[in-house]
PDB file of C-alpha atoms in Angstrom:
ATOM      1  CA  UNK A   1     193.803  79.929 314.108  1.00 52.00           C
ATOM      2  CA  UNK A   2     191.417  82.149 311.995  1.00 52.00           C
ATOM      3  CA  UNK A   3     193.085  85.460 313.856  1.00 51.00           C
ATOM      4  CA  UNK A   4     196.661  84.643 312.454  1.00 50.00           C
ATOM      5  CA  UNK A   5     195.210  83.303 308.963  1.00 48.00           C
ATOM      6  CA  UNK A   6     193.502  86.938 308.565  1.00 45.00           C
ATOM      7  CA  UNK A   7     196.458  89.088 310.088  1.00 42.00           C
ATOM      8  CA  UNK A   8     198.759  86.840 307.548  1.00 42.00           C
ATOM      9  CA  UNK A   9     196.660  87.505 304.900  1.00 41.00           C
ATOM     10  CA  UNK A  10     196.228  91.279 305.548  1.00 39.00           C
ATOM     11  CA  UNK A  11     200.316  91.757 305.922  1.00 39.00           C
ATOM     12  CA  UNK A  12     200.636  89.756 302.298  1.00 39.00           C
ATOM     13  CA  UNK A  13     197.986  92.131 300.974  1.00 38.00           C
ATOM     14  CA  UNK A  14     199.355  95.298 302.358  1.00 37.00           C
ATOM     15  CA  UNK A  15     202.994  94.325 301.187  1.00 40.00           C
ATOM     16  CA  UNK A  16     201.600  93.850 297.926  1.00 38.00           C
ATOM     17  CA  UNK A  17     200.172  96.824 297.668  1.00 41.00           C
ATOM     18  CA  UNK A  18     203.040  98.370 298.926  1.00 43.00           C
ATOM     19  CA  UNK A  19     205.196  96.816 295.999  1.00 41.00           C
ATOM     20  CA  UNK A  20     202.730  97.775 293.339  1.00 37.00           C
ATOM     21  CA  UNK A  21     202.398 101.180 294.723  1.00 44.00           C
ATOM     22  CA  UNK A  22     206.574 101.460 294.173  1.00 45.00           C
ATOM     23  CA  UNK A  23     206.165  99.832 290.601  1.00 42.00           C
ATOM     24  CA  UNK A  24     203.462 102.338 289.973  1.00 42.00           C
ATOM     25  CA  UNK A  25     205.504 105.266 291.055  1.00 46.00           C
ATOM     26  CA  UNK A  26     202.981 106.707 293.735  1.00 49.00           C
ATOM     27  CA  UNK A  27     205.339 106.001 296.790  1.00 49.00           C
ATOM     28  CA  UNK A  28     203.328 108.178 299.078  1.00 46.00           C
ATOM     29  CA  UNK A  29     200.517 105.396 298.767  1.00 50.00           C
ATOM     30  CA  UNK A  30     202.917 103.526 300.997  1.00 54.00           C
ATOM     31  CA  UNK A  31     201.879 105.307 304.015  1.00 60.00           C
ATOM     32  CA  UNK A  32     198.855 107.186 304.155  1.00 59.00           C
ATOM     33  CA  UNK A  33     199.779 109.874 306.548  1.00 57.00           C
ATOM     34  CA  UNK A  34     202.475 111.225 304.037  1.00 65.00           C
ATOM     35  CA  UNK A  35     200.765 114.064 301.869  1.00 68.00           C
ATOM     36  CA  UNK A  36     201.968 115.480 299.087  1.00 78.00           C
ATOM     37  CA  UNK A  37     204.051 118.786 299.026  1.00 79.00           C
ATOM     38  CA  UNK A  38     203.091 121.170 296.295  1.00 78.00           C
ATOM     39  CA  UNK A  39     206.112 122.571 294.626  1.00 79.00           C
ATOM     40  CA  UNK A  40     204.857 126.171 294.838  1.00 81.00           C
ATOM     41  CA  UNK A  41     204.528 126.205 298.225  1.00 83.00           C
ATOM     42  CA  UNK A  42     207.450 124.527 299.116  1.00 87.00           C
ATOM     43  CA  UNK A  43     209.565 127.356 297.935  1.00 87.00           C
ATOM     44  CA  UNK A  44     207.550 129.479 300.464  1.00 89.00           C
ATOM     45  CA  UNK A  45     208.039 126.671 303.035  1.00 89.00           C
ATOM     46  CA  UNK A  46     211.542 126.412 302.197  1.00 90.00           C
ATOM     47  CA  UNK A  47     212.433 130.203 302.558  1.00 91.00           C
ATOM     48  CA  UNK A  48     210.030 130.668 305.849  1.00 91.00           C
ATOM     49  CA  UNK A  49     211.071 129.834 309.582  1.00 92.00           C
ATOM     50  CA  UNK A  50     211.146 126.348 310.841  1.00 92.00           C
ATOM     51  CA  UNK A  51     207.533 125.263 311.798  1.00 91.00           C
ATOM     52  CA  UNK A  52     206.364 126.380 315.202  1.00 89.00           C
ATOM     53  CA  UNK A  53     205.676 123.885 318.482  1.00 82.00           C
ATOM     54  CA  UNK A  54     208.456 121.249 316.685  1.00 85.00           C
ATOM     55  CA  UNK A  55     210.726 120.287 319.249  1.00 87.00           C
ATOM     56  CA  UNK A  56     213.337 117.943 317.828  1.00 90.00           C
ATOM     57  CA  UNK A  57     216.700 116.866 319.045  1.00 90.00           C
ATOM     58  CA  UNK A  58     219.901 116.821 317.328  1.00 89.00           C
ATOM     59  CA  UNK A  59     219.911 113.487 316.497  1.00 89.00           C
ATOM     60  CA  UNK A  60     216.285 113.467 315.340  1.00 92.00           C
ATOM     61  CA  UNK A  61     217.455 116.195 312.895  1.00 93.00           C
ATOM     62  CA  UNK A  62     220.416 113.970 311.456  1.00 94.00           C
ATOM     63  CA  UNK A  63     218.007 111.061 311.350  1.00 93.00           C
ATOM     64  CA  UNK A  64     215.325 112.684 309.419  1.00 96.00           C
ATOM     65  CA  UNK A  65     217.904 114.588 306.808  1.00 96.00           C
ATOM     66  CA  UNK A  66     219.679 111.223 306.550  1.00 95.00           C
ATOM     67  CA  UNK A  67     216.058 109.354 305.926  1.00 96.00           C
ATOM     68  CA  UNK A  68     215.472 112.330 303.322  1.00 96.00           C
ATOM     69  CA  UNK A  69     218.826 111.725 301.415  1.00 95.00           C
ATOM     70  CA  UNK A  70     218.123 107.767 301.379  1.00 94.00           C
ATOM     71  CA  UNK A  71     214.849 108.120 300.344  1.00 95.00           C
ATOM     72  CA  UNK A  72     215.929 110.701 297.656  1.00 94.00           C
ATOM     73  CA  UNK A  73     218.382 108.179 296.110  1.00 92.00           C
ATOM     74  CA  UNK A  74     215.779 105.038 296.504  1.00 91.00           C
ATOM     75  CA  UNK A  75     213.138 106.995 294.414  1.00 84.00           C
ATOM     76  CA  UNK A  76     214.337 109.299 291.655  1.00 81.00           C
ATOM     77  CA  UNK A  77     210.984 110.395 290.478  1.00 81.00           C
ATOM     78  CA  UNK A  78     210.733 113.327 292.892  1.00 83.00           C
ATOM     79  CA  UNK A  79     213.304 115.022 290.611  1.00 82.00           C
ATOM     80  CA  UNK A  80     210.527 115.592 287.559  1.00 74.00           C
ATOM     81  CA  UNK A  81     207.518 114.716 289.270  1.00 69.00           C
ATOM     82  CA  UNK A  82     205.420 115.966 291.828  1.00 69.00           C
ATOM     83  CA  UNK A  83     205.361 113.856 294.347  1.00 77.00           C
ATOM     84  CA  UNK A  84     208.352 115.316 296.829  1.00 87.00           C
ATOM     85  CA  UNK A  85     205.969 113.738 299.319  1.00 87.00           C
ATOM     86  CA  UNK A  86     207.620 110.385 298.967  1.00 88.00           C
ATOM     87  CA  UNK A  87     210.662 112.101 300.588  1.00 93.00           C
ATOM     88  CA  UNK A  88     209.409 112.336 303.887  1.00 93.00           C
ATOM     89  CA  UNK A  89     208.159 108.213 303.762  1.00 93.00           C
ATOM     90  CA  UNK A  90     209.196 106.570 306.753  1.00 94.00           C
ATOM     91  CA  UNK A  91     209.563 109.679 308.717  1.00 94.00           C
ATOM     92  CA  UNK A  92     208.151 110.041 312.392  1.00 93.00           C
ATOM     93  CA  UNK A  93     204.564 111.269 312.604  1.00 92.00           C
ATOM     94  CA  UNK A  94     205.532 113.832 315.294  1.00 92.00           C
ATOM     95  CA  UNK A  95     208.104 115.064 312.727  1.00 94.00           C
ATOM     96  CA  UNK A  96     206.173 115.610 309.459  1.00 93.00           C
ATOM     97  CA  UNK A  97     206.252 119.261 309.683  1.00 92.00           C
ATOM     98  CA  UNK A  98     209.774 119.490 310.382  1.00 95.00           C
ATOM     99  CA  UNK A  99     210.204 116.810 307.454  1.00 95.00           C
ATOM    100  CA  UNK A 100     208.650 119.132 304.939  1.00 93.00           C
ATOM    101  CA  UNK A 101     210.026 122.101 306.286  1.00 95.00           C
ATOM    102  CA  UNK A 102     213.447 119.954 305.532  1.00 96.00           C
ATOM    103  CA  UNK A 103     212.635 118.791 302.273  1.00 95.00           C
ATOM    104  CA  UNK A 104     211.676 121.919 300.875  1.00 94.00           C
ATOM    105  CA  UNK A 105     214.967 123.693 302.188  1.00 95.00           C
ATOM    106  CA  UNK A 106     216.985 121.076 300.592  1.00 95.00           C
ATOM    107  CA  UNK A 107     214.928 121.360 297.282  1.00 93.00           C
ATOM    108  CA  UNK A 108     216.762 124.567 297.214  1.00 93.00           C
ATOM    109  CA  UNK A 109     220.305 123.177 297.481  1.00 94.00           C
ATOM    110  CA  UNK A 110     222.482 122.156 294.360  1.00 93.00           C
ATOM    111  CA  UNK A 111     223.898 119.148 296.896  1.00 93.00           C
ATOM    112  CA  UNK A 112     220.877 117.545 297.621  1.00 94.00           C
ATOM    113  CA  UNK A 113     219.603 118.129 294.115  1.00 91.00           C
ATOM    114  CA  UNK A 114     222.354 116.796 291.962  1.00 90.00           C
ATOM    115  CA  UNK A 115     223.367 114.340 294.935  1.00 88.00           C
ATOM    116  CA  UNK A 116     227.085 115.510 294.366  1.00 90.00           C
ATOM    117  CA  UNK A 117     229.083 117.486 296.296  1.00 89.00           C
ATOM    118  CA  UNK A 118     232.994 118.800 296.854  1.00 86.00           C
ATOM    119  CA  UNK A 119     234.594 118.341 299.973  1.00 80.00           C
ATOM    120  CA  UNK A 120     237.937 120.220 300.991  1.00 84.00           C
ATOM    121  CA  UNK A 121     240.133 118.402 303.301  1.00 85.00           C
ATOM    122  CA  UNK A 122     242.561 119.957 305.768  1.00 88.00           C
ATOM    123  CA  UNK A 123     245.245 120.179 303.187  1.00 93.00           C
ATOM    124  CA  UNK A 124     243.252 122.021 301.017  1.00 90.00           C
ATOM    125  CA  UNK A 125     242.565 119.120 298.294  1.00 92.00           C
ATOM    126  CA  UNK A 126     239.034 119.344 297.024  1.00 90.00           C
ATOM    127  CA  UNK A 127     237.397 115.975 296.378  1.00 89.00           C
ATOM    128  CA  UNK A 128     234.026 115.764 294.413  1.00 90.00           C
ATOM    129  CA  UNK A 129     231.780 113.182 295.678  1.00 89.00           C
ATOM    130  CA  UNK A 130     228.814 111.550 293.805  1.00 90.00           C
ATOM    131  CA  UNK A 131     226.721 110.434 295.568  1.00 90.00           C
ATOM    132  CA  UNK A 132     227.111 112.694 298.401  1.00 90.00           C
ATOM    133  CA  UNK A 133     227.190 111.376 301.756  1.00 89.00           C
ATOM    134  CA  UNK A 134     224.115 112.336 303.967  1.00 92.00           C
ATOM    135  CA  UNK A 135     226.320 113.882 306.599  1.00 90.00           C
ATOM    136  CA  UNK A 136     227.992 116.532 303.864  1.00 89.00           C
ATOM    137  CA  UNK A 137     224.276 117.249 302.280  1.00 93.00           C
ATOM    138  CA  UNK A 138     222.873 117.696 305.880  1.00 94.00           C
ATOM    139  CA  UNK A 139     225.311 119.997 306.560  1.00 91.00           C
ATOM    140  CA  UNK A 140     225.584 121.981 303.370  1.00 91.00           C
ATOM    141  CA  UNK A 141     221.803 122.290 302.748  1.00 94.00           C
ATOM    142  CA  UNK A 142     220.512 122.638 306.504  1.00 95.00           C
ATOM    143  CA  UNK A 143     223.256 123.084 309.075  1.00 92.00           C
ATOM    144  CA  UNK A 144     222.402 119.713 310.363  1.00 91.00           C
ATOM    145  CA  UNK A 145     223.860 118.822 313.141  1.00 85.00           C
ATOM    146  CA  UNK A 146     224.489 122.475 314.266  1.00 80.00           C
ATOM    147  CA  UNK A 147     227.615 120.592 316.667  1.00 73.00           C
ATOM    148  CA  UNK A 148     228.922 117.379 316.455  1.00 72.00           C
ATOM    149  CA  UNK A 149     226.956 115.005 318.488  1.00 74.00           C
ATOM    150  CA  UNK A 150     227.620 110.933 318.954  1.00 72.00           C
ATOM    151  CA  UNK A 151     224.732 109.442 316.562  1.00 71.00           C
ATOM    152  CA  UNK A 152     224.670 111.971 314.006  1.00 80.00           C
ATOM    153  CA  UNK A 153     225.903 110.250 311.061  1.00 77.00           C
ATOM    154  CA  UNK A 154     229.033 108.205 312.756  1.00 67.00           C
ATOM    155  CA  UNK A 155     226.156 105.262 313.589  1.00 55.00           C
ATOM    156  CA  UNK A 156     222.663 106.793 313.152  1.00 49.00           C
ATOM    157  CA  UNK A 157     220.618 105.931 316.151  1.00 48.00           C
ATOM    158  CA  UNK A 158     216.906 105.336 315.861  1.00 52.00           C
ATOM    159  CA  UNK A 159     215.599 108.611 317.000  1.00 47.00           C
ATOM    160  CA  UNK A 160     212.034 106.930 318.350  1.00 46.00           C
TER     161      UNK A 160
END
């Protein structure tokens, strides 16, 4: 009985701390493993090659990019504050380096920064979308996925 009460109390305290962190604008406090990304270093990371020794499947790439886009729409303070690390909140620990790389690349992409993009259909008709869907942002900014794979943006499948 004591164990259940302690676990429940701990869960409630963690949930309360998470809610307070969101209200205060400190989203990275929700996950202590997410580190803050320095904007100046981010320019170098985004212009460089992907991190070495990161094995990532096409589905994981899609899911990771989709997560970044969802986080960007969930919390908008990253546009003006220095807390761009919050864009990786919820990413799997083994993909944190790749998430940082994706974020740094995407910060250089107008479709991502503006959350607006234009698409052209097979008849040449241009349609502006705002907010832009993750599938278009990820393709326009990262070329993800490189090839169409079931589970990439049509019915996202958990990567872990």
